[in-house]
């Protein structure tokens, strides 16, 4: 290294603390501006979502109190139960295109919904990680648009009172393994949805996913929707091939004394990433941005765990972060499914899903 390079390196080392300090000051300024703007927007945040979202009214009351304490506000979360995430995304897009005020100041959805909103440019662009100290770039599943609130790995669930441990599946492939499958043949519950089988093709490819679908349908004893895991707990079905929030269901039911066990079907496991974003036509954009960021804080995550057994794997100390670390389970990289959703449905993809739908009807 010559003298000029040494001099340049020395200056860089000297300036580093100054630059870091300037960045922190800039982030603090940005958050203070949001707080000041929020105080001018009134005292109401409109949030339309599923009836039990974030613990329903009880959970949201705790979130509201902690949110106001953190930012020195007196805001009220005006919560209204609404349609499913697909319908809410469609409504938001319609409102944006019509230049109408959004019916909800926040939107909650998974990466499939955010891909659609991203295509329609329906969400505010925010430097989340650069504004709030507890957020990281990794938490921005859709950079600048969505902040991860809770992580939902898919998986198998079974009743441990009915499936012996030595016969229990450890993966999706085990479900159709002739050495194990006699234990649940004719009694296996499967979801009536095409999506969970289509998602397996991201790892396995289409042919293996179709072969698995044929075998698992042949072993099935009925169909269960994702809200009906209680029928596994009750023993009506000893096992279910897939549940969208398998770990959350396990923790919820085990807390009630049930012997429900969840098994990641893959590693890395196919995962839904539920995020919050702010519509471009939000009536209270500053309040909404603060609440989005708050929901990824340790305070808010504690409330989610209390009422829903859900949390983000990227927030230190959460039940999800601990489980993945202790069990050495990896979640699927968001980019894998995001790329899939952003590409949209090709003729080949539509044909594949039609084939899966026909298999499920058998």
mmCIF file of C-alpha atoms in Angstrom:
data_model
loop_
_atom_site.group_PDB
_atom_site.id
_atom_site.type_symbol
_atom_site.label_atom_id
_atom_site.label_comp_id
_atom_site.label_asym_id
_atom_site.label_seq_id
_atom_site.Cartn_x
_atom_site.Cartn_y
_atom_site.Cartn_z
ATOM 1 C CA UNK A 1 0.000 0.000 0.000
ATOM 2 C CA UNK A 2 1.505 3.378 -1.034
ATOM 3 C CA UNK A 3 1.425 6.610 1.004
ATOM 4 C CA UNK A 4 -1.631 8.046 -0.754
ATOM 5 C CA UNK A 5 -3.608 4.857 -0.135
ATOM 6 C CA UNK A 6 -2.563 4.851 3.543
ATOM 7 C CA UNK A 7 -3.631 8.509 3.843
ATOM 8 C CA UNK A 8 -7.008 7.771 2.218
ATOM 9 C CA UNK A 9 -7.592 4.807 4.524
ATOM 10 C CA UNK A 10 -6.701 6.896 7.571
ATOM 11 C CA UNK A 11 -9.203 9.583 6.572
ATOM 12 C CA UNK A 12 -11.878 6.942 6.003
ATOM 13 C CA UNK A 13 -11.301 5.515 9.484
ATOM 14 C CA UNK A 14 -11.452 8.987 11.018
ATOM 15 C CA UNK A 15 -14.646 9.889 9.163
ATOM 16 C CA UNK A 16 -16.477 6.636 9.884
ATOM 17 C CA UNK A 17 -17.843 7.679 13.326
ATOM 18 C CA UNK A 18 -18.963 10.986 11.829
ATOM 19 C CA UNK A 19 -20.812 9.250 8.996
ATOM 20 C CA UNK A 20 -22.446 6.743 11.373
ATOM 21 C CA UNK A 21 -23.515 9.588 13.635
ATOM 22 C CA UNK A 22 -24.952 11.502 10.697
ATOM 23 C CA UNK A 23 -26.917 8.424 9.598
ATOM 24 C CA UNK A 24 -28.368 7.970 13.081
ATOM 25 C CA UNK A 25 -29.279 11.646 13.246
ATOM 26 C CA UNK A 26 -30.937 11.429 9.829
ATOM 27 C CA UNK A 27 -32.979 8.391 10.914
ATOM 28 C CA UNK A 28 -33.988 10.130 14.142
ATOM 29 C CA UNK A 29 -35.018 13.218 12.175
ATOM 30 C CA UNK A 30 -37.109 11.107 9.804
ATOM 31 C CA UNK A 31 -38.963 9.354 12.625
ATOM 32 C CA UNK A 32 -39.530 12.654 14.447
ATOM 33 C CA UNK A 33 -41.000 14.112 11.265
ATOM 34 C CA UNK A 34 -43.382 11.166 11.026
ATOM 35 C CA UNK A 35 -44.451 11.631 14.652
ATOM 36 C CA UNK A 36 -45.021 15.353 14.088
ATOM 37 C CA UNK A 37 -47.008 14.585 10.945
ATOM 38 C CA UNK A 38 -49.024 11.921 12.751
ATOM 39 C CA UNK A 39 -50.104 14.395 15.437
ATOM 40 C CA UNK A 40 -51.626 16.576 12.714
ATOM 41 C CA UNK A 41 -53.654 13.720 11.223
ATOM 42 C CA UNK A 42 -56.080 13.387 14.106
ATOM 43 C CA UNK A 43 -56.356 10.476 16.487
ATOM 44 C CA UNK A 44 -57.679 7.621 14.350
ATOM 45 C CA UNK A 45 -56.057 4.814 12.343
ATOM 46 C CA UNK A 46 -58.496 2.785 10.255
ATOM 47 C CA UNK A 47 -57.562 -0.891 10.018
ATOM 48 C CA UNK A 48 -59.660 -3.428 8.106
ATOM 49 C CA UNK A 49 -58.597 -7.064 8.472
ATOM 50 C CA UNK A 50 -59.806 -10.517 9.524
ATOM 51 C CA UNK A 51 -61.880 -10.569 12.712
ATOM 52 C CA UNK A 52 -59.190 -12.157 14.920
ATOM 53 C CA UNK A 53 -56.188 -10.358 13.414
ATOM 54 C CA UNK A 54 -53.558 -9.472 16.048
ATOM 55 C CA UNK A 55 -55.750 -11.013 18.745
ATOM 56 C CA UNK A 56 -58.929 -9.215 17.711
ATOM 57 C CA UNK A 57 -60.153 -6.292 19.772
ATOM 58 C CA UNK A 58 -58.399 -7.409 22.978
ATOM 59 C CA UNK A 59 -55.028 -7.730 21.302
ATOM 60 C CA UNK A 60 -55.458 -4.492 19.364
ATOM 61 C CA UNK A 61 -56.332 -2.647 22.581
ATOM 62 C CA UNK A 62 -52.965 -3.703 24.046
ATOM 63 C CA UNK A 63 -51.190 -2.808 20.809
ATOM 64 C CA UNK A 64 -52.867 0.604 20.785
ATOM 65 C CA UNK A 65 -51.751 1.375 24.346
ATOM 66 C CA UNK A 66 -48.148 0.281 23.721
ATOM 67 C CA UNK A 67 -48.053 2.135 20.382
ATOM 68 C CA UNK A 68 -49.187 5.397 21.948
ATOM 69 C CA UNK A 69 -46.695 5.020 24.782
ATOM 70 C CA UNK A 70 -43.796 4.440 22.377
ATOM 71 C CA UNK A 71 -44.485 7.466 20.195
ATOM 72 C CA UNK A 72 -46.182 9.836 22.644
ATOM 73 C CA UNK A 73 -49.488 9.749 20.770
ATOM 74 C CA UNK A 74 -53.180 9.489 21.631
ATOM 75 C CA UNK A 75 -54.249 7.529 18.588
ATOM 76 C CA UNK A 76 -57.124 5.081 18.412
ATOM 77 C CA UNK A 77 -57.057 2.009 16.174
ATOM 78 C CA UNK A 78 -60.478 1.914 14.535
ATOM 79 C CA UNK A 79 -60.645 -1.782 13.699
ATOM 80 C CA UNK A 80 -63.246 -3.316 11.409
ATOM 81 C CA UNK A 81 -63.521 -6.965 10.426
ATOM 82 C CA UNK A 82 -63.362 -7.279 6.660
ATOM 83 C CA UNK A 83 -63.198 -9.846 3.846
ATOM 84 C CA UNK A 84 -60.236 -12.116 3.150
ATOM 85 C CA UNK A 85 -56.824 -10.835 2.072
ATOM 86 C CA UNK A 86 -57.482 -11.395 -1.632
ATOM 87 C CA UNK A 87 -60.670 -9.335 -1.540
ATOM 88 C CA UNK A 88 -59.020 -6.577 0.490
ATOM 89 C CA UNK A 89 -56.116 -6.384 -1.971
ATOM 90 C CA UNK A 90 -58.556 -6.142 -4.884
ATOM 91 C CA UNK A 91 -60.471 -3.389 -3.094
ATOM 92 C CA UNK A 92 -57.278 -1.455 -2.400
ATOM 93 C CA UNK A 93 -56.218 -1.630 -6.046
ATOM 94 C CA UNK A 94 -59.668 -0.449 -7.162
ATOM 95 C CA UNK A 95 -59.479 2.490 -4.747
ATOM 96 C CA UNK A 96 -56.011 3.493 -5.928
ATOM 97 C CA UNK A 97 -56.997 3.324 -9.596
ATOM 98 C CA UNK A 98 -60.098 5.418 -8.902
ATOM 99 C CA UNK A 99 -58.016 7.883 -6.870
ATOM 100 C CA UNK A 100 -60.287 7.284 -3.892
ATOM 101 C CA UNK A 101 -59.220 7.359 -0.258
ATOM 102 C CA UNK A 102 -58.304 3.904 0.996
ATOM 103 C CA UNK A 103 -60.894 2.167 3.166
ATOM 104 C CA UNK A 104 -58.023 0.995 5.409
ATOM 105 C CA UNK A 105 -54.873 2.868 6.430
ATOM 106 C CA UNK A 106 -52.931 -0.417 6.537
ATOM 107 C CA UNK A 107 -52.836 -3.572 4.485
ATOM 108 C CA UNK A 108 -51.882 -6.986 5.903
ATOM 109 C CA UNK A 109 -51.040 -9.813 3.519
ATOM 110 C CA UNK A 110 -48.498 -12.419 2.440
ATOM 111 C CA UNK A 111 -45.960 -12.181 -0.364
ATOM 112 C CA UNK A 112 -48.536 -13.314 -2.943
ATOM 113 C CA UNK A 113 -50.762 -10.338 -2.104
ATOM 114 C CA UNK A 114 -47.853 -7.903 -1.931
ATOM 115 C CA UNK A 115 -46.652 -9.055 -5.358
ATOM 116 C CA UNK A 116 -50.007 -8.008 -6.779
ATOM 117 C CA UNK A 117 -49.967 -4.655 -4.951
ATOM 118 C CA UNK A 118 -46.369 -4.096 -6.072
ATOM 119 C CA UNK A 119 -47.341 -4.615 -9.712
ATOM 120 C CA UNK A 120 -50.133 -2.056 -9.341
ATOM 121 C CA UNK A 121 -47.913 0.437 -7.478
ATOM 122 C CA UNK A 122 -50.560 0.584 -4.760
ATOM 123 C CA UNK A 123 -48.331 1.062 -1.708
ATOM 124 C CA UNK A 124 -46.295 3.940 -0.277
ATOM 125 C CA UNK A 125 -42.524 3.664 -0.672
ATOM 126 C CA UNK A 126 -40.825 4.090 2.707
ATOM 127 C CA UNK A 127 -37.200 3.761 3.834
ATOM 128 C CA UNK A 128 -38.294 1.584 6.743
ATOM 129 C CA UNK A 129 -34.880 0.372 7.931
ATOM 130 C CA UNK A 130 -33.385 3.836 7.480
ATOM 131 C CA UNK A 131 -36.091 5.455 9.603
ATOM 132 C CA UNK A 132 -36.645 3.069 12.512
ATOM 133 C CA UNK A 133 -33.688 1.728 14.484
ATOM 134 C CA UNK A 134 -35.265 -1.661 15.288
ATOM 135 C CA UNK A 135 -35.979 -2.495 11.641
ATOM 136 C CA UNK A 136 -33.497 -4.148 9.288
ATOM 137 C CA UNK A 137 -33.455 -4.332 5.504
ATOM 138 C CA UNK A 138 -34.126 -8.059 5.786
ATOM 139 C CA UNK A 139 -37.486 -7.248 7.397
ATOM 140 C CA UNK A 140 -38.519 -5.401 4.235
ATOM 141 C CA UNK A 141 -39.743 -8.459 2.360
ATOM 142 C CA UNK A 142 -40.797 -6.150 -0.465
ATOM 143 C CA UNK A 143 -38.149 -3.405 -0.097
ATOM 144 C CA UNK A 144 -39.732 -0.069 0.707
ATOM 145 C CA UNK A 145 -43.262 -1.483 0.624
ATOM 146 C CA UNK A 146 -43.820 -4.194 3.229
ATOM 147 C CA UNK A 147 -42.485 -4.870 6.732
ATOM 148 C CA UNK A 148 -42.562 -8.434 8.072
ATOM 149 C CA UNK A 149 -44.964 -8.819 11.000
ATOM 150 C CA UNK A 150 -45.115 -12.585 11.387
ATOM 151 C CA UNK A 151 -43.567 -15.637 9.771
ATOM 152 C CA UNK A 152 -45.797 -18.627 8.965
ATOM 153 C CA UNK A 153 -43.982 -21.795 7.895
ATOM 154 C CA UNK A 154 -46.174 -24.497 6.361
ATOM 155 C CA UNK A 155 -46.042 -28.025 7.720
ATOM 156 C CA UNK A 156 -47.683 -31.303 8.634
ATOM 157 C CA UNK A 157 -49.702 -31.520 11.857
ATOM 158 C CA UNK A 158 -50.646 -34.685 13.717
ATOM 159 C CA UNK A 159 -52.251 -35.868 16.943
ATOM 160 C CA UNK A 160 -49.458 -37.400 19.040
ATOM 161 C CA UNK A 161 -52.010 -39.528 20.919
ATOM 162 C CA UNK A 162 -52.895 -41.289 17.666
ATOM 163 C CA UNK A 163 -49.620 -41.327 15.716
ATOM 164 C CA UNK A 164 -46.734 -43.099 17.529
ATOM 165 C CA UNK A 165 -43.493 -41.133 17.542
ATOM 166 C CA UNK A 166 -41.611 -43.876 15.696
ATOM 167 C CA UNK A 167 -44.241 -43.794 12.934
ATOM 168 C CA UNK A 168 -44.594 -40.021 12.710
ATOM 169 C CA UNK A 169 -43.574 -38.321 9.441
ATOM 170 C CA UNK A 170 -40.540 -36.062 9.356
ATOM 171 C CA UNK A 171 -41.200 -34.610 5.903
ATOM 172 C CA UNK A 172 -43.820 -34.399 3.162
ATOM 173 C CA UNK A 173 -42.116 -37.318 1.412
ATOM 174 C CA UNK A 174 -42.718 -39.491 4.478
ATOM 175 C CA UNK A 175 -46.472 -39.034 4.041
ATOM 176 C CA UNK A 176 -46.393 -41.244 0.939
ATOM 177 C CA UNK A 177 -43.602 -43.591 2.048
ATOM 178 C CA UNK A 178 -45.016 -47.171 1.997
ATOM 179 C CA UNK A 179 -43.079 -47.981 5.183
ATOM 180 C CA UNK A 180 -44.985 -45.319 7.151
ATOM 181 C CA UNK A 181 -48.178 -44.517 5.255
ATOM 182 C CA UNK A 182 -50.206 -47.571 6.447
ATOM 183 C CA UNK A 183 -50.450 -45.755 9.806
ATOM 184 C CA UNK A 184 -52.699 -43.054 8.270
ATOM 185 C CA UNK A 185 -53.928 -44.631 5.039
ATOM 186 C CA UNK A 186 -57.589 -43.711 4.569
ATOM 187 C CA UNK A 187 -57.434 -41.337 7.552
ATOM 188 C CA UNK A 188 -55.161 -38.567 6.267
ATOM 189 C CA UNK A 189 -56.734 -35.110 6.001
ATOM 190 C CA UNK A 190 -55.585 -32.960 3.095
ATOM 191 C CA UNK A 191 -56.293 -29.273 2.367
ATOM 192 C CA UNK A 192 -58.707 -28.686 -0.539
ATOM 193 C CA UNK A 193 -56.422 -26.022 -2.022
ATOM 194 C CA UNK A 194 -54.207 -26.227 -5.094
ATOM 195 C CA UNK A 195 -51.746 -23.600 -3.788
ATOM 196 C CA UNK A 196 -49.908 -25.760 -1.220
ATOM 197 C CA UNK A 197 -49.188 -28.426 -3.831
ATOM 198 C CA UNK A 198 -48.190 -25.833 -6.431
ATOM 199 C CA UNK A 199 -45.768 -24.292 -3.928
ATOM 200 C CA UNK A 200 -44.006 -27.645 -3.573
ATOM 201 C CA UNK A 201 -43.091 -27.421 -7.251
ATOM 202 C CA UNK A 202 -40.772 -24.497 -6.440
ATOM 203 C CA UNK A 203 -38.536 -27.057 -4.717
ATOM 204 C CA UNK A 204 -39.470 -30.351 -6.353
ATOM 205 C CA UNK A 205 -40.463 -29.363 -9.872
ATOM 206 C CA UNK A 206 -43.885 -29.966 -11.407
ATOM 207 C CA UNK A 207 -43.619 -33.689 -12.138
ATOM 208 C CA UNK A 208 -42.585 -34.664 -8.607
ATOM 209 C CA UNK A 209 -45.279 -32.385 -7.146
ATOM 210 C CA UNK A 210 -47.946 -34.054 -9.311
ATOM 211 C CA UNK A 211 -46.705 -37.535 -8.378
ATOM 212 C CA UNK A 212 -46.859 -36.592 -4.689
ATOM 213 C CA UNK A 213 -50.365 -35.167 -5.156
ATOM 214 C CA UNK A 214 -51.643 -38.408 -6.691
ATOM 215 C CA UNK A 215 -50.188 -40.500 -3.870
ATOM 216 C CA UNK A 216 -51.346 -38.253 -1.038
ATOM 217 C CA UNK A 217 -54.895 -38.069 -2.456
ATOM 218 C CA UNK A 218 -54.998 -41.870 -2.645
ATOM 219 C CA UNK A 219 -54.188 -42.010 1.081
ATOM 220 C CA UNK A 220 -56.642 -39.314 2.126
ATOM 221 C CA UNK A 221 -59.740 -39.767 4.219
ATOM 222 C CA UNK A 222 -61.174 -36.278 3.831
ATOM 223 C CA UNK A 223 -60.551 -32.599 3.236
ATOM 224 C CA UNK A 224 -59.807 -30.005 5.927
ATOM 225 C CA UNK A 225 -59.562 -26.256 5.479
ATOM 226 C CA UNK A 226 -56.824 -24.317 7.226
ATOM 227 C CA UNK A 227 -59.211 -23.156 9.957
ATOM 228 C CA UNK A 228 -60.273 -26.679 10.903
ATOM 229 C CA UNK A 229 -57.232 -28.115 12.672
ATOM 230 C CA UNK A 230 -59.429 -28.709 15.739
ATOM 231 C CA UNK A 231 -60.650 -31.830 13.941
ATOM 232 C CA UNK A 232 -57.116 -33.218 14.202
ATOM 233 C CA UNK A 233 -56.958 -32.235 17.865
ATOM 234 C CA UNK A 234 -60.279 -34.020 18.502
ATOM 235 C CA UNK A 235 -59.012 -37.185 16.814
ATOM 236 C CA UNK A 236 -61.502 -37.171 13.939
ATOM 237 C CA UNK A 237 -58.417 -37.165 11.711
ATOM 238 C CA UNK A 238 -55.078 -38.304 13.178
ATOM 239 C CA UNK A 239 -52.989 -36.246 10.770
ATOM 240 C CA UNK A 240 -53.215 -33.400 8.232
ATOM 241 C CA UNK A 241 -50.866 -33.214 5.240
ATOM 242 C CA UNK A 242 -50.370 -29.450 5.385
ATOM 243 C CA UNK A 243 -51.379 -26.422 7.418
ATOM 244 C CA UNK A 244 -50.468 -22.872 6.478
ATOM 245 C CA UNK A 245 -49.440 -21.815 9.983
ATOM 246 C CA UNK A 246 -48.473 -25.194 11.379
ATOM 247 C CA UNK A 247 -46.144 -24.011 14.146
ATOM 248 C CA UNK A 248 -48.554 -21.324 15.334
ATOM 249 C CA UNK A 249 -51.333 -23.912 15.523
ATOM 250 C CA UNK A 250 -49.096 -26.290 17.485
ATOM 251 C CA UNK A 251 -48.194 -23.636 20.069
ATOM 252 C CA UNK A 252 -51.810 -22.471 20.383
ATOM 253 C CA UNK A 253 -53.199 -25.948 20.982
ATOM 254 C CA UNK A 254 -50.345 -27.176 23.155
ATOM 255 C CA UNK A 255 -50.986 -24.197 25.449
ATOM 256 C CA UNK A 256 -54.500 -25.619 25.883
ATOM 257 C CA UNK A 257 -53.145 -29.065 26.732
ATOM 258 C CA UNK A 258 -53.652 -30.696 23.330
ATOM 259 C CA UNK A 259 -51.126 -33.170 21.909
ATOM 260 C CA UNK A 260 -50.794 -31.475 18.526
ATOM 261 C CA UNK A 261 -47.378 -31.671 16.848
ATOM 262 C CA UNK A 262 -46.195 -29.727 13.799
ATOM 263 C CA UNK A 263 -43.507 -30.990 11.436
ATOM 264 C CA UNK A 264 -41.786 -28.820 8.817
ATOM 265 C CA UNK A 265 -42.333 -30.696 5.569
ATOM 266 C CA UNK A 266 -39.204 -29.327 3.895
ATOM 267 C CA UNK A 267 -35.934 -27.722 4.944
ATOM 268 C CA UNK A 268 -35.789 -24.894 3.957
ATOM 269 C CA UNK A 269 -39.492 -24.897 4.687
ATOM 270 C CA UNK A 270 -42.058 -23.279 2.400
ATOM 271 C CA UNK A 271 -43.096 -20.146 4.265
ATOM 272 C CA UNK A 272 -45.667 -17.367 4.127
ATOM 273 C CA UNK A 273 -44.358 -13.947 5.128
ATOM 274 C CA UNK A 274 -47.140 -11.717 6.417
ATOM 275 C CA UNK A 275 -46.349 -8.043 6.052
ATOM 276 C CA UNK A 276 -47.914 -4.666 6.658
ATOM 277 C CA UNK A 277 -47.824 -1.832 4.155
ATOM 278 C CA UNK A 278 -49.408 1.596 3.740
ATOM 279 C CA UNK A 279 -51.718 2.271 0.760
ATOM 280 C CA UNK A 280 -50.741 5.258 -1.388
ATOM 281 C CA UNK A 281 -54.144 6.820 -0.731
ATOM 282 C CA UNK A 282 -54.174 6.287 3.043
ATOM 283 C CA UNK A 283 -56.089 8.971 4.951
ATOM 284 C CA UNK A 284 -53.583 8.858 7.822
ATOM 285 C CA UNK A 285 -50.239 7.922 6.205
ATOM 286 C CA UNK A 286 -47.946 9.092 9.001
ATOM 287 C CA UNK A 287 -49.893 7.306 11.727
ATOM 288 C CA UNK A 288 -50.036 4.224 9.515
ATOM 289 C CA UNK A 289 -46.273 4.206 8.891
ATOM 290 C CA UNK A 290 -45.587 4.445 12.607
ATOM 291 C CA UNK A 291 -47.943 1.557 13.330
ATOM 292 C CA UNK A 292 -46.418 -0.608 10.589
ATOM 293 C CA UNK A 293 -42.951 -0.098 12.064
ATOM 294 C CA UNK A 294 -44.230 -0.643 15.595
ATOM 295 C CA UNK A 295 -45.682 -4.057 14.721
ATOM 296 C CA UNK A 296 -42.141 -5.346 14.116
ATOM 297 C CA UNK A 297 -40.947 -4.127 17.525
ATOM 298 C CA UNK A 298 -40.390 -6.403 20.517
ATOM 299 C CA UNK A 299 -43.331 -4.791 22.335
ATOM 300 C CA UNK A 300 -45.805 -5.575 19.562
ATOM 301 C CA UNK A 301 -44.376 -9.039 18.917
ATOM 302 C CA UNK A 302 -45.030 -9.940 22.560
ATOM 303 C CA UNK A 303 -48.720 -9.115 22.060
ATOM 304 C CA UNK A 304 -48.916 -11.197 18.871
ATOM 305 C CA UNK A 305 -47.367 -14.165 20.677
ATOM 306 C CA UNK A 306 -49.778 -13.760 23.579
ATOM 307 C CA UNK A 307 -52.933 -13.793 21.462
ATOM 308 C CA UNK A 308 -52.016 -15.622 18.239
ATOM 309 C CA UNK A 309 -48.827 -17.619 18.952
ATOM 310 C CA UNK A 310 -47.370 -15.794 15.947
ATOM 311 C CA UNK A 311 -44.195 -13.771 15.555
ATOM 312 C CA UNK A 312 -41.416 -12.757 13.199
ATOM 313 C CA UNK A 313 -38.330 -14.937 12.987
ATOM 314 C CA UNK A 314 -36.305 -11.741 12.451
ATOM 315 C CA UNK A 315 -37.133 -10.209 15.839
ATOM 316 C CA UNK A 316 -34.718 -11.398 18.506
ATOM 317 C CA UNK A 317 -36.236 -13.446 21.319
ATOM 318 C CA UNK A 318 -39.510 -14.392 19.629
ATOM 319 C CA UNK A 319 -40.866 -17.923 19.823
ATOM 320 C CA UNK A 320 -40.420 -18.302 16.046
ATOM 321 C CA UNK A 321 -36.794 -17.152 16.111
ATOM 322 C CA UNK A 322 -36.022 -19.548 18.977
ATOM 323 C CA UNK A 323 -37.741 -22.530 17.344
ATOM 324 C CA UNK A 324 -35.968 -22.142 14.017
ATOM 325 C CA UNK A 325 -32.593 -21.713 15.713
ATOM 326 C CA UNK A 326 -32.951 -24.560 18.211
ATOM 327 C CA UNK A 327 -34.338 -27.007 15.636
ATOM 328 C CA UNK A 328 -31.943 -25.916 12.893
ATOM 329 C CA UNK A 329 -34.818 -25.273 10.533
ATOM 330 C CA UNK A 330 -34.382 -22.787 7.722
ATOM 331 C CA UNK A 331 -37.198 -20.857 6.096
ATOM 332 C CA UNK A 332 -37.475 -20.548 2.356
ATOM 333 C CA UNK A 333 -35.846 -17.386 1.021
ATOM 334 C CA UNK A 334 -38.636 -14.864 0.309
ATOM 335 C CA UNK A 335 -37.121 -14.207 -3.110
ATOM 336 C CA UNK A 336 -37.992 -17.739 -4.259
ATOM 337 C CA UNK A 337 -41.741 -17.307 -3.878
ATOM 338 C CA UNK A 338 -41.714 -13.581 -4.700
ATOM 339 C CA UNK A 339 -40.132 -14.239 -8.100
ATOM 340 C CA UNK A 340 -42.765 -16.908 -8.699
ATOM 341 C CA UNK A 341 -45.640 -14.560 -7.867
ATOM 342 C CA UNK A 342 -44.207 -11.594 -9.775
ATOM 343 C CA UNK A 343 -43.891 -13.621 -12.972
ATOM 344 C CA UNK A 344 -47.607 -14.228 -12.901
ATOM 345 C CA UNK A 345 -49.405 -17.184 -14.391
ATOM 346 C CA UNK A 346 -47.995 -18.524 -17.633
ATOM 347 C CA UNK A 347 -50.003 -20.885 -19.812
ATOM 348 C CA UNK A 348 -47.828 -23.705 -18.472
ATOM 349 C CA UNK A 349 -48.457 -22.651 -14.864
ATOM 350 C CA UNK A 350 -52.218 -22.481 -15.373
ATOM 351 C CA UNK A 351 -52.209 -25.923 -16.965
ATOM 352 C CA UNK A 352 -50.177 -27.305 -14.031
ATOM 353 C CA UNK A 353 -52.641 -25.901 -11.493
ATOM 354 C CA UNK A 354 -55.554 -27.295 -13.485
ATOM 355 C CA UNK A 355 -53.928 -30.729 -13.365
ATOM 356 C CA UNK A 356 -53.489 -30.434 -9.586
ATOM 357 C CA UNK A 357 -57.116 -29.351 -9.192
ATOM 358 C CA UNK A 358 -58.257 -32.425 -11.125
ATOM 359 C CA UNK A 359 -56.088 -34.670 -8.953
ATOM 360 C CA UNK A 360 -57.626 -33.169 -5.802
ATOM 361 C CA UNK A 361 -61.120 -33.966 -7.104
ATOM 362 C CA UNK A 362 -60.369 -37.687 -7.267
#
